[in-house]
PDB file of C-alpha atoms in Angstrom:
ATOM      1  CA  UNK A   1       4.839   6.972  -7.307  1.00 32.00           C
ATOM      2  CA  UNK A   2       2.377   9.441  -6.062  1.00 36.00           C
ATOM      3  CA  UNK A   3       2.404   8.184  -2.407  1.00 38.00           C
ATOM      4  CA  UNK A   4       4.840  10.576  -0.579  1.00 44.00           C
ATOM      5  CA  UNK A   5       4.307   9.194   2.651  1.00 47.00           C
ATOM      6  CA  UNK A   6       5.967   6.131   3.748  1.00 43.00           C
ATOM      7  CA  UNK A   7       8.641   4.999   1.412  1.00 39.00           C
ATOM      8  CA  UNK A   8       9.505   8.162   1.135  1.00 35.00           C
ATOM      9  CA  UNK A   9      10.073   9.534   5.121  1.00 37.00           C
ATOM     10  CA  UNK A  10      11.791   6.411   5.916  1.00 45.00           C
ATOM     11  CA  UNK A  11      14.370   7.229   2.801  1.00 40.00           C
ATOM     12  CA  UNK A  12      14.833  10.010   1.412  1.00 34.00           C
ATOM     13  CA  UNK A  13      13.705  10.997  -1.544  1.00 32.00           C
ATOM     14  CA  UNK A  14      17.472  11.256  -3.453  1.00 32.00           C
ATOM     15  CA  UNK A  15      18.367   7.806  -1.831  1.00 37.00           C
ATOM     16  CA  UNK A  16      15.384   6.203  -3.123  1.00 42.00           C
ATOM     17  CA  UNK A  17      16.038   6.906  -6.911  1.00 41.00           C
ATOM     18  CA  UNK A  18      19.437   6.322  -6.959  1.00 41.00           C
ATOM     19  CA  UNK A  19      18.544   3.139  -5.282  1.00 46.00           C
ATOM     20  CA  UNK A  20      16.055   2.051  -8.266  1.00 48.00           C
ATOM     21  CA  UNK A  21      18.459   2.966 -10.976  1.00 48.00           C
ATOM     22  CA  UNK A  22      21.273   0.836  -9.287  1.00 53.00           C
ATOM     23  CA  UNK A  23      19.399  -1.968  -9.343  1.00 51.00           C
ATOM     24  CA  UNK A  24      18.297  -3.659 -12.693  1.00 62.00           C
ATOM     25  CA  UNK A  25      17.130  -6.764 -10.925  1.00 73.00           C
ATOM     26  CA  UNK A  26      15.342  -6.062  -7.835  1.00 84.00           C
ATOM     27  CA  UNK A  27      15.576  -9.003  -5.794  1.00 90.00           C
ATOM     28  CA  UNK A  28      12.444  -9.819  -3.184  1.00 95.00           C
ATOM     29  CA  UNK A  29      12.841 -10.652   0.460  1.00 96.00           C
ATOM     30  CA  UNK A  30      11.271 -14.459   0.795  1.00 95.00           C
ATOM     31  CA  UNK A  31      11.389 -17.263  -1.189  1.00 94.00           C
ATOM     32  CA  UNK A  32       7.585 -17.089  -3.037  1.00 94.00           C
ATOM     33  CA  UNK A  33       7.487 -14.131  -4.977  1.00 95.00           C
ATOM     34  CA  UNK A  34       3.604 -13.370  -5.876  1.00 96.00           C
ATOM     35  CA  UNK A  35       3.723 -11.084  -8.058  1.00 96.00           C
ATOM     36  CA  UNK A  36       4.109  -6.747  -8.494  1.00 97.00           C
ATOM     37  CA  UNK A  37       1.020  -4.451  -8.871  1.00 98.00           C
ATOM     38  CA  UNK A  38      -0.169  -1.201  -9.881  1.00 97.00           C
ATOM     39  CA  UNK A  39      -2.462  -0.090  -7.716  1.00 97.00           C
ATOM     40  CA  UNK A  40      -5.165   2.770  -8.281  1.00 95.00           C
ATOM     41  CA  UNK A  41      -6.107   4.284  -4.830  1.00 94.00           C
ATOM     42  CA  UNK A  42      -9.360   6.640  -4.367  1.00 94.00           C
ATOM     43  CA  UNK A  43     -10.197   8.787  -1.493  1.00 92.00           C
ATOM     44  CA  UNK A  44     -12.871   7.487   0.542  1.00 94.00           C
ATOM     45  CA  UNK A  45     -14.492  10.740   1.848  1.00 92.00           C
ATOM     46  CA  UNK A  46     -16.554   8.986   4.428  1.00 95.00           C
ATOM     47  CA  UNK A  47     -13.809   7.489   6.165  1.00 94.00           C
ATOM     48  CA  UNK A  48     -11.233  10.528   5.894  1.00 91.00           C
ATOM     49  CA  UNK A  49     -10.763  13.530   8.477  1.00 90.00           C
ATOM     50  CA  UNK A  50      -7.832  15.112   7.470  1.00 85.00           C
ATOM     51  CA  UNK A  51      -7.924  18.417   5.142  1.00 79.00           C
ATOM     52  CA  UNK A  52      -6.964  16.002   2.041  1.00 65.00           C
ATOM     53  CA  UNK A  53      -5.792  19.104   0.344  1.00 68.00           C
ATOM     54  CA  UNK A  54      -2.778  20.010   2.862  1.00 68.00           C
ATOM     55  CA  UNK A  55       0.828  19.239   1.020  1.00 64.00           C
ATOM     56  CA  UNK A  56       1.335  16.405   3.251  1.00 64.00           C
ATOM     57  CA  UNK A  57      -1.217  14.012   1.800  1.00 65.00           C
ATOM     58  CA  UNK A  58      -0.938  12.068  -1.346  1.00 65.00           C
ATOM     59  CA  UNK A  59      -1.506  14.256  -4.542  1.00 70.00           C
ATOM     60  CA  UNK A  60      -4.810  13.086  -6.113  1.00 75.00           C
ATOM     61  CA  UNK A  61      -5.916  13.765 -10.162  1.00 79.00           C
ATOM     62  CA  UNK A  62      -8.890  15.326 -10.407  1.00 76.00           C
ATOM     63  CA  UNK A  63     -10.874  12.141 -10.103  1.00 79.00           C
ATOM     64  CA  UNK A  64      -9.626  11.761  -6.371  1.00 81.00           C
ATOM     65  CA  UNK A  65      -7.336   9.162  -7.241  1.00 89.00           C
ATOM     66  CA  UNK A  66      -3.103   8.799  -7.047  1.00 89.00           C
ATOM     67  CA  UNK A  67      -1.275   5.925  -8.383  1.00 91.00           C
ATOM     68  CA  UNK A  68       1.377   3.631  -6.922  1.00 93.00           C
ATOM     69  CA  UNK A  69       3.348   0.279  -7.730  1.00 95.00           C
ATOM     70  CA  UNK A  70       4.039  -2.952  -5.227  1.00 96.00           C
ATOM     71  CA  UNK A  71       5.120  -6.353  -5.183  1.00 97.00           C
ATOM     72  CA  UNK A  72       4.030  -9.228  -2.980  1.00 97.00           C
ATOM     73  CA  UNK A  73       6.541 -11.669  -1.496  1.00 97.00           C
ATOM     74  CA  UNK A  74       6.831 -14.331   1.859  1.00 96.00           C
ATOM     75  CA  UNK A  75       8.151 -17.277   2.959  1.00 95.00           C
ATOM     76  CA  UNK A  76       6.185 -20.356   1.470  1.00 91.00           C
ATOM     77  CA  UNK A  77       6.503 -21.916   5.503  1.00 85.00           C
ATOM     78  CA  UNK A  78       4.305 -19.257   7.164  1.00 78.00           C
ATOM     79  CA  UNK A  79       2.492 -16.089   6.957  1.00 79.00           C
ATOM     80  CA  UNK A  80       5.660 -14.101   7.394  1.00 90.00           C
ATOM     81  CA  UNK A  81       5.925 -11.596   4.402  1.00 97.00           C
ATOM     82  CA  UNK A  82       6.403  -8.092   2.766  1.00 98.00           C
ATOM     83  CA  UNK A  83       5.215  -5.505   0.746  1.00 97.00           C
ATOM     84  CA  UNK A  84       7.888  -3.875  -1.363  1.00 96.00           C
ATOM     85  CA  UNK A  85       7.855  -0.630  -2.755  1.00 93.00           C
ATOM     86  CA  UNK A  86      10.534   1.357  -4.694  1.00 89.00           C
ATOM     87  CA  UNK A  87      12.722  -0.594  -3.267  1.00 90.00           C
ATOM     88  CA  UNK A  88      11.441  -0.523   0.459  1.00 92.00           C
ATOM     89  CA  UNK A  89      10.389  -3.653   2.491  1.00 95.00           C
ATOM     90  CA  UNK A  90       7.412  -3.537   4.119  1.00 95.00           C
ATOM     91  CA  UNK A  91       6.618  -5.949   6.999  1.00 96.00           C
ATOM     92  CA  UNK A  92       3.310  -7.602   5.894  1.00 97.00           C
ATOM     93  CA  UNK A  93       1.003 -10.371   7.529  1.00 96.00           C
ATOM     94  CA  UNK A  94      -0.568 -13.323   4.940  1.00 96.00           C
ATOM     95  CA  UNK A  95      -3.520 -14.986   5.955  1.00 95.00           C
ATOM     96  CA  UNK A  96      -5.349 -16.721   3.925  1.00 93.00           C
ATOM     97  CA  UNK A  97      -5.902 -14.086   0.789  1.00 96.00           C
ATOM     98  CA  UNK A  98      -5.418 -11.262   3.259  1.00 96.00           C
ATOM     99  CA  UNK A  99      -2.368  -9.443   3.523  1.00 97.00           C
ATOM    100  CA  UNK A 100      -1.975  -6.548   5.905  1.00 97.00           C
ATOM    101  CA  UNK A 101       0.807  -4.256   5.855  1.00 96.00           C
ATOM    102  CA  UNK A 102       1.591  -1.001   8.509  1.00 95.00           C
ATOM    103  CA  UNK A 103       4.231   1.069   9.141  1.00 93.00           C
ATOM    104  CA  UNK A 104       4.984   3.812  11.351  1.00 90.00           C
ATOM    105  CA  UNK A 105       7.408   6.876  10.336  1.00 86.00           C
ATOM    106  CA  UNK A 106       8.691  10.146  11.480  1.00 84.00           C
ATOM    107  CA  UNK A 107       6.708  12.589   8.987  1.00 78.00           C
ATOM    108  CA  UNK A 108       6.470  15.996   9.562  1.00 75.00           C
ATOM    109  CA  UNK A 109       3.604  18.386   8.900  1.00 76.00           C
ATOM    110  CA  UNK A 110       3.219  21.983   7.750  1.00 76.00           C
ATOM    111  CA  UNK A 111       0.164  22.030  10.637  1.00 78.00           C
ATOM    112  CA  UNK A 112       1.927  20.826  13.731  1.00 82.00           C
ATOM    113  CA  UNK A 113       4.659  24.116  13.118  1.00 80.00           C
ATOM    114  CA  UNK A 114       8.335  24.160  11.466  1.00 79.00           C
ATOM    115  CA  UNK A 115       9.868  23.314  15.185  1.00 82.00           C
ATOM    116  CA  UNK A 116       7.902  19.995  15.525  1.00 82.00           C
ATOM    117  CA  UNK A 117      10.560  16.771  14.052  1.00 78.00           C
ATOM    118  CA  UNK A 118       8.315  14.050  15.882  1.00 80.00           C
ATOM    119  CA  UNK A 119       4.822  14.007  14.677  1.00 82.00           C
ATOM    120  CA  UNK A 120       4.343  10.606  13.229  1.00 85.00           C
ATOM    121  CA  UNK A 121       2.088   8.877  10.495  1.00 88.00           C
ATOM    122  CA  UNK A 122       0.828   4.887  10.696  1.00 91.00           C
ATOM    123  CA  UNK A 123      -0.024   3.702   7.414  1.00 93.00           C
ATOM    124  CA  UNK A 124      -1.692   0.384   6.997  1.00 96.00           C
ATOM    125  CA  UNK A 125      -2.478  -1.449   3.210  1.00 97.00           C
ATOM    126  CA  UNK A 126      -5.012  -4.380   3.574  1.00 98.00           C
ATOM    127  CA  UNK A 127      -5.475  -6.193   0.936  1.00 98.00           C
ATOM    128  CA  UNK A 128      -7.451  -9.478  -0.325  1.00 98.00           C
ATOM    129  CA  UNK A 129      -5.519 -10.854  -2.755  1.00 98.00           C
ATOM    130  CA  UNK A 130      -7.637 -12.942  -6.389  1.00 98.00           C
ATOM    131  CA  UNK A 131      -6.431 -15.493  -8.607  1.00 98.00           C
ATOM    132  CA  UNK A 132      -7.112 -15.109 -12.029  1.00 97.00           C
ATOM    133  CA  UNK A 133     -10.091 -17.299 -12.583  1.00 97.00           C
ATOM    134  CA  UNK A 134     -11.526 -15.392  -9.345  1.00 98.00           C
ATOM    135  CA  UNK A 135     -10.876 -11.922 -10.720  1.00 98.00           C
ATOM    136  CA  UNK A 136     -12.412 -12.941 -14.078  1.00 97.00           C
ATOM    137  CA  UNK A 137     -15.809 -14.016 -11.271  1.00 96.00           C
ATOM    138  CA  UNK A 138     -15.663 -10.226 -10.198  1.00 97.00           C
ATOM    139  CA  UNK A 139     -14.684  -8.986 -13.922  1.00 97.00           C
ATOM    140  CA  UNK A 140     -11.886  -7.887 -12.634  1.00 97.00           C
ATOM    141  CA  UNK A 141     -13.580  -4.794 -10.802  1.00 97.00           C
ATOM    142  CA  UNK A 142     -13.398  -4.553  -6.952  1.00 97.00           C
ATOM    143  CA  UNK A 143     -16.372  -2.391  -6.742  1.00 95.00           C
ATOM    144  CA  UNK A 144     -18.210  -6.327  -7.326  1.00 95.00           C
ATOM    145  CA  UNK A 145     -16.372  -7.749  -4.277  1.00 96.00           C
ATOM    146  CA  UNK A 146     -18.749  -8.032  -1.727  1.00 92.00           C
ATOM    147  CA  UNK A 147     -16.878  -9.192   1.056  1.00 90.00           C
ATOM    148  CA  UNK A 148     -17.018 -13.516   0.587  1.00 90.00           C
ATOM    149  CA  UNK A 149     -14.839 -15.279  -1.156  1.00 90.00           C
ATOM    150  CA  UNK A 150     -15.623 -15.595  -4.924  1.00 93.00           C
ATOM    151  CA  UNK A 151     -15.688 -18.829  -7.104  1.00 94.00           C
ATOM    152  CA  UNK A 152     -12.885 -20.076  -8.417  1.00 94.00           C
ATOM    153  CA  UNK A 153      -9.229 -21.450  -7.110  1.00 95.00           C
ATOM    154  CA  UNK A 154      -7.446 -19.238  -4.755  1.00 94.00           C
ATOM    155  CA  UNK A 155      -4.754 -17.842  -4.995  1.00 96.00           C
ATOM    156  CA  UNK A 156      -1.583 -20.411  -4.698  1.00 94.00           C
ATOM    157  CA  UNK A 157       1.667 -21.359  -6.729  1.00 93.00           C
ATOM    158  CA  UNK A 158       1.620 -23.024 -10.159  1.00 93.00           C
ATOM    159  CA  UNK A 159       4.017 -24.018 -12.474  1.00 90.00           C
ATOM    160  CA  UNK A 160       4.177 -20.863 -14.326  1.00 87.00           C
ATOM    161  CA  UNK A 161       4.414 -18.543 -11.561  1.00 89.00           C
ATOM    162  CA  UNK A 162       2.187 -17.544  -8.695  1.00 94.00           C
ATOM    163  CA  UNK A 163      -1.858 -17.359  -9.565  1.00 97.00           C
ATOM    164  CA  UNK A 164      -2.511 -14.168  -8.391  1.00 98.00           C
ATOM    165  CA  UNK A 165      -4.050 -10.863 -10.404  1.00 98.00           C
ATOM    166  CA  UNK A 166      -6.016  -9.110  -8.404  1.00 98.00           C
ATOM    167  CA  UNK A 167      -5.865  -6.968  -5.337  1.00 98.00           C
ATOM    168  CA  UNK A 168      -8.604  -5.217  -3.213  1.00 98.00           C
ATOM    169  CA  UNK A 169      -9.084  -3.209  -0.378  1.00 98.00           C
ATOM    170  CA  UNK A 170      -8.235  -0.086   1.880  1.00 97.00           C
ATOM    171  CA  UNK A 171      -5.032   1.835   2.466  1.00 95.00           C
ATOM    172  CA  UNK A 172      -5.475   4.177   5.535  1.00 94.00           C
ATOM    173  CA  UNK A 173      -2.894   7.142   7.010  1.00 91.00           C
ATOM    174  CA  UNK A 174      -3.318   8.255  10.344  1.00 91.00           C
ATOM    175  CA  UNK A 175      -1.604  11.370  11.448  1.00 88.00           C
ATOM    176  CA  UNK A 176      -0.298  11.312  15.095  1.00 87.00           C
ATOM    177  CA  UNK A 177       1.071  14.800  16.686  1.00 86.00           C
ATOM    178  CA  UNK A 178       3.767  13.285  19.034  1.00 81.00           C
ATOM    179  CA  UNK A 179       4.751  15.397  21.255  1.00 84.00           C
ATOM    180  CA  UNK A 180       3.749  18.663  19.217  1.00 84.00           C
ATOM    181  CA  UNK A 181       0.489  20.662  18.857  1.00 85.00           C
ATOM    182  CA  UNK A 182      -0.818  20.215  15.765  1.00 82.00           C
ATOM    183  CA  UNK A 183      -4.363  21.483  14.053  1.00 80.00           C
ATOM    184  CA  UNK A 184      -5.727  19.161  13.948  1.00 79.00           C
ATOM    185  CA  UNK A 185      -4.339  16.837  16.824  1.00 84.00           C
ATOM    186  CA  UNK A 186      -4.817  13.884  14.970  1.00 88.00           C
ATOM    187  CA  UNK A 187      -6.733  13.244  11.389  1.00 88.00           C
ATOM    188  CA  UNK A 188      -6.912   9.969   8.977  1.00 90.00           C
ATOM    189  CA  UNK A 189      -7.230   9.796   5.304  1.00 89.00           C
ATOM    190  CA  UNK A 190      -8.700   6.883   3.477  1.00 93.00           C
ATOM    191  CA  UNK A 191      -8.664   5.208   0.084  1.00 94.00           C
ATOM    192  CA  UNK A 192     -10.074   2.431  -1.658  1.00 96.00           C
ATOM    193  CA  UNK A 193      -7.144   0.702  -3.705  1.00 97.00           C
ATOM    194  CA  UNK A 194      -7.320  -1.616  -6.343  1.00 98.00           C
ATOM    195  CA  UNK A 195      -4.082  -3.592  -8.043  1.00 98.00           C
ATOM    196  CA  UNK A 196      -3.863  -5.117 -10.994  1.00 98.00           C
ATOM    197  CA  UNK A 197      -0.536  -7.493 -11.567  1.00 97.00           C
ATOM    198  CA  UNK A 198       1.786  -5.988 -14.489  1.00 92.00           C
ATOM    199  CA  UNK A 199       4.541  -8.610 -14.749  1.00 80.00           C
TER     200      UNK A 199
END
């Protein structure tokens, strides 16, 4: 995964593979497991401060884009849920379609000096999740979301798993210097993500 900020500050890097090839059968906090993505996430120049080049940020192809992989799960009772990825739960929020997932970590950066431990990032992934006969309303192309609610069921459980194959929306990193002096003080990249349900 192409996403080195999160997952990755909160364990470290060895402890996270070793992790994933331990485990042949991850099993998902909750009991409603929706589904796991791949998501495609694109820089959103318009909403992003931050030098998007600097080592700290998410490496991007030369289309602006970095890939990553995630799986849905919650409790059927309530909104309570997560966001999983290699391996690491992520608190997340359900309501309605929307899911909304942030985390704060530790994460240091080349600009804030090598003495600085406590400069911080908040990352936040929200989401509207589609069904399948609503993705096939938006041919399965966020850039055709507008917003509403398309036609179609919603998302929900079935007999043959949870309906769910689409996800759009945002994820967004802000950079916070702590106590250090960093340049800049604060900055925020943004992206534009799209999943599409593998399994």
């Amino acid at each position: 995964m192409r996403l080195k900020h999160l997952a990755l500050s909160v364990l470290p890097a060895a402890a996270v593979v070793t992790a994933v090839a331990c485990i042949s059968d991850p099993v998902y906090p909750g009991n409603q497991l929706m589904g796991t993505f791949q998501f495609e996430a694109r820089l959103d120049p318009a909403g992003t401060t931050c030098d998007a080049s600097m080592p700290e940020f998410a490496q991007l192809d030369d289309a602006g884009v970095f890939r990553f992989e995630g799986t849905f799960s919650k409790n059927e009772d309530g909104g309570v849920g997560w966001f999983t990825v290699q391996g690491f739960n992520r608190d997340a929020k359900y309501e309605g379609q929307t899911v909304d997932s942030t985390l704060s970590a530790t994460a240091p950066r080349a600009s804030c000096g090598t003495d600085c431990k406590d400069s911080k990032i908040e990352e936040t992934l929200k989401v509207t999740l589609f069904s399948d006969s609503q993705s096939r309303e938006l041919n399965r192309d966020c850039l055709r979301f507008d917003g509403g609610t398309p036609d179609g069921s919603p998302p929900g459980p079935t007999e043959n798993g949870y309906d769910v194959a689409m996800a759009c929306g945002s994820l967004t990193d802000v950079f916070l210097p702590g106590p250090c002096t960093c340049t800049p003080s604060t900055c925020k990249t943004a992206y534009k993500v799209q999943g599409v349900r593998r399994d």
